[in-house]
Amino acid sequence: MKVPRRSFQLAGLIDCPAREVEPREFQGHLTKHVFGAGVVRGTVFTNGGSSRWDYEGWSRLEPAVITDSVRRELVEQVLSLEVPGESCGATDLRCESRSPEFARTRSPCRDCGGELAKRCEQVTGAVGSRYAQLVNDLLDPVRRGNGVLVPRAELDVRLCDFRLPDDLVVLSAGALRKSGQLGVRVSRADGVRVEFTRNGSTLRWRTTYRDEFQATFEQVSFVGDLLSEVGLALRDSLSGKCVVPRLWWEGDSSHVA
């Protein structure tokens, strides 16, 4: 699966080339987030909320990335896959909510054989394509020409001034919190977030996940949750700044494109 599906040059002179993601890597993210294996295993932090597989709310996007019925059908197809000497080990996918039996279980996708992983990617292809497309959808409003560099302090003020459109995206660069690597985060006001690792001016997809929230202040907090600037060079074009859609910034608070 290519992620992103085409190359982008983002405002701030950062390139995000289309890249073929190895099936084991991509399927690991897909099963953890979209199929809810992270909730079943307790490796997705739910902040005391629902322990159901769809905690991240992929079925509640418009259009839905996955539904209950599609998930059940695909889980059975994936678990029935076999190649000589190997079958799918992600039996926890049959669970639909957090299970003590599988607490902190390590994802078997990372160690899956190459041929089995390819067949898994084919079976889940429609869902995987919708998941991968979200990366393009979040990058397009902040690509060069569509996005504009703005000071972080000014964005903080703006976020409190308007009711945010669900398609508003905010890009920030800095240190990724878990690894400390330099990276880029793009957050959309409907709760979808994409993160990339960064090597100079080039990005590589790291993960895509989603948060759900009810109150306006939670939405503002989500899109305003910017990466730390620690580790950025002083001459970096994103140092002290972020990227937002030009149309939203320059006048129309209800739309980004």
XYZ file of C-alpha atoms in Angstrom:
257
model
C 0.000 0.000 0.000
C 1.338 3.430 -0.913
C 1.208 6.011 1.879
C 0.699 8.728 0.891
C -0.782 7.627 -2.387
C 0.906 10.460 -4.269
C 3.764 12.836 -3.500
C 3.199 16.164 -1.765
C 5.286 19.258 -1.224
C 3.970 20.905 1.899
C 4.004 24.572 2.827
C 7.276 25.079 4.667
C 9.242 23.291 1.906
C 8.807 19.759 3.203
C 8.480 16.830 0.787
C 6.293 13.838 1.502
C 6.919 11.344 -1.303
C 4.570 8.492 -2.155
C 6.073 5.393 -0.563
C 5.189 1.722 -0.725
C 4.699 0.583 2.866
C 5.675 -3.034 3.516
C 2.480 -5.106 4.097
C 3.448 -6.267 7.592
C 3.976 -2.670 8.696
C 0.778 -1.361 7.133
C -1.394 -4.256 8.349
C -0.042 -3.789 11.853
C -1.373 -0.212 11.936
C -4.624 -1.189 10.218
C -5.456 -3.968 12.681
C -4.388 -1.940 15.713
C -6.417 1.160 14.931
C -9.173 0.435 12.387
C -9.912 -3.168 13.452
C -9.539 -2.228 17.107
C -6.873 -4.740 18.120
C -5.201 -2.010 20.169
C -8.311 -1.701 22.339
C -8.687 -5.488 22.693
C -5.049 -5.732 23.806
C -5.170 -2.620 25.963
C -2.400 -0.938 23.973
C -4.629 1.982 22.890
C -5.211 4.462 25.706
C -8.964 4.950 26.130
C -8.936 7.450 29.005
C -11.652 5.576 30.873
C -13.975 5.557 27.832
C -15.535 2.704 25.906
C -13.518 -0.496 25.690
C -15.261 -1.521 22.476
C -13.161 -2.233 19.362
C -14.334 0.972 17.628
C -13.186 3.296 20.398
C -11.415 5.456 17.799
C -14.669 5.852 15.860
C -13.721 4.731 12.360
C -17.309 3.588 11.737
C -18.571 7.063 12.600
C -16.583 8.962 9.993
C -18.422 10.060 6.853
C -17.906 7.954 4.830
C -17.176 5.151 7.286
C -13.782 3.474 7.030
C -15.231 0.243 8.470
C -18.467 -1.022 10.029
C -19.358 -3.779 12.492
C -20.565 -6.144 9.796
C -17.615 -5.501 7.485
C -15.189 -6.011 10.364
C -16.717 -9.359 11.372
C -16.678 -10.616 7.794
C -13.086 -9.560 7.174
C -11.823 -10.912 10.502
C -13.087 -14.380 9.593
C -11.551 -14.151 6.133
C -8.196 -13.026 7.516
C -8.092 -15.707 10.213
C -8.830 -18.369 7.605
C -5.818 -17.377 5.481
C -3.096 -19.973 5.208
C 0.149 -20.377 3.319
C 2.517 -23.330 3.647
C 3.708 -23.423 7.243
C 1.833 -20.363 8.444
C -1.619 -19.078 9.364
C -2.819 -15.803 10.880
C -2.042 -15.510 14.590
C -4.238 -12.488 15.326
C -6.991 -14.557 16.942
C -7.709 -11.686 19.336
C -9.437 -9.918 16.437
C -12.485 -12.098 17.135
C -12.945 -10.116 20.360
C -14.969 -6.914 20.051
C -13.964 -5.310 23.324
C -11.027 -5.256 25.698
C -10.123 -8.720 26.893
C -7.905 -9.546 29.920
C -6.905 -12.702 28.057
C -5.060 -10.632 25.476
C -3.836 -7.802 27.693
C -0.662 -6.245 26.277
C -0.342 -8.968 23.640
C 2.238 -8.070 21.037
C 0.857 -7.686 17.526
C 1.633 -10.757 15.393
C 1.460 -8.632 12.221
C 5.052 -7.452 12.566
C 6.357 -11.031 12.421
C 3.949 -12.252 9.754
C 5.441 -14.030 6.768
C 5.685 -11.966 3.624
C 3.253 -13.985 1.496
C 0.629 -14.200 4.243
C 0.880 -10.450 4.863
C 0.345 -9.762 1.153
C -2.761 -11.929 1.104
C -4.055 -10.213 4.236
C -3.548 -6.837 2.567
C -5.514 -8.046 -0.460
C -8.424 -9.308 1.657
C -8.668 -6.058 3.616
C -7.860 -3.917 0.574
C -11.024 -1.788 0.512
C -10.739 -0.842 4.186
C -6.979 -0.371 3.864
C -7.445 1.947 0.895
C -9.869 4.152 2.829
C -7.445 4.256 5.761
C -4.513 5.139 3.491
C -6.541 7.791 1.652
C -6.953 9.733 4.897
C -3.248 10.614 4.720
C -3.812 12.291 1.349
C -6.946 13.985 2.659
C -5.052 15.551 5.572
C -2.030 16.595 3.517
C -3.876 18.253 0.658
C -5.112 21.330 2.623
C -1.555 22.090 3.835
C 0.345 21.363 0.639
C 2.246 24.154 -1.018
C -0.269 26.600 -2.476
C -3.108 25.487 -0.195
C -1.369 25.924 3.163
C 0.173 28.928 4.865
C 2.849 29.186 7.577
C 1.593 30.993 10.683
C 3.105 31.699 14.120
C 2.008 29.217 16.762
C 1.050 32.008 19.173
C -1.314 33.523 16.599
C -2.892 30.141 15.910
C -3.630 29.697 19.633
C -5.669 32.899 19.560
C -7.458 31.996 16.325
C -8.480 28.545 17.580
C -10.387 30.158 20.428
C -12.158 32.679 18.167
C -14.149 30.386 15.874
C -16.254 27.270 15.854
C -13.884 24.955 14.028
C -14.915 23.264 10.769
C -14.508 19.493 10.991
C -12.146 19.529 7.994
C -9.715 22.038 9.521
C -6.175 20.608 9.641
C -3.137 21.900 11.518
C 0.434 20.766 10.793
C 3.253 21.124 13.308
C 6.847 19.927 13.372
C 9.056 18.972 16.297
C 9.981 16.078 18.540
C 7.678 13.051 18.561
C 6.857 12.358 22.163
C 7.328 8.609 22.337
C 10.542 8.321 20.364
C 12.020 11.811 20.537
C 12.613 11.638 16.768
C 11.985 14.711 14.686
C 8.616 14.447 13.020
C 5.513 16.121 11.677
C 1.965 15.866 13.015
C -1.177 16.745 11.057
C -4.403 16.870 13.078
C -7.896 17.296 11.648
C -10.745 18.713 13.704
C -12.850 15.544 13.335
C -10.246 13.651 15.374
C -8.076 12.073 12.664
C -4.337 12.467 13.143
C -1.389 11.481 10.945
C 2.232 11.476 12.094
C 5.445 11.239 10.091
C 9.082 10.834 10.972
C 11.301 13.446 9.420
C 14.710 13.246 7.792
C 15.671 16.800 6.911
C 13.045 18.018 4.465
C 11.590 14.566 3.694
C 8.781 12.775 5.546
C 7.990 9.097 6.053
C 4.572 7.924 7.280
C 4.614 6.745 10.890
C 0.954 6.157 11.885
C -2.656 7.267 11.505
C -5.106 7.169 14.414
C -8.227 8.915 15.643
C -9.626 10.475 18.819
C -13.276 11.182 19.514
C -14.552 14.063 21.623
C -17.838 15.701 22.538
C -17.093 19.230 23.712
C -15.750 22.152 21.685
C -12.838 22.638 24.065
C -11.735 19.040 23.393
C -11.724 19.707 19.663
C -9.680 22.889 20.108
C -7.272 21.049 22.385
C -6.847 18.262 19.829
C -5.974 20.411 16.811
C -3.904 22.701 19.027
C -1.845 19.804 20.405
C 1.328 20.668 18.514
C 4.628 18.830 18.520
C 7.363 20.289 20.673
C 9.852 22.520 18.900
C 12.734 20.941 20.827
C 15.375 19.703 18.390
C 14.424 21.947 15.492
C 17.187 23.986 13.933
C 16.760 27.740 14.357
C 16.775 28.203 10.587
C 14.114 25.558 10.042
C 11.152 27.040 8.170
C 8.723 25.463 10.673
C 10.524 26.575 13.827
C 8.011 28.456 15.947
C 5.336 28.056 13.287
C 2.741 25.657 11.962
C 0.798 25.224 8.735
C -2.953 25.738 8.323
C -5.229 25.987 5.249
C -4.826 29.400 3.617
C -8.541 29.860 2.917
C -9.459 29.304 6.564
C -6.675 31.536 7.842
C -7.290 34.417 5.485
C -10.991 34.782 5.872
C -13.499 31.918 5.695
C -13.681 30.331 9.150
C -16.191 27.670 8.060
C -14.210 25.991 5.274
C -10.650 24.944 4.530
C -10.924 24.266 0.788
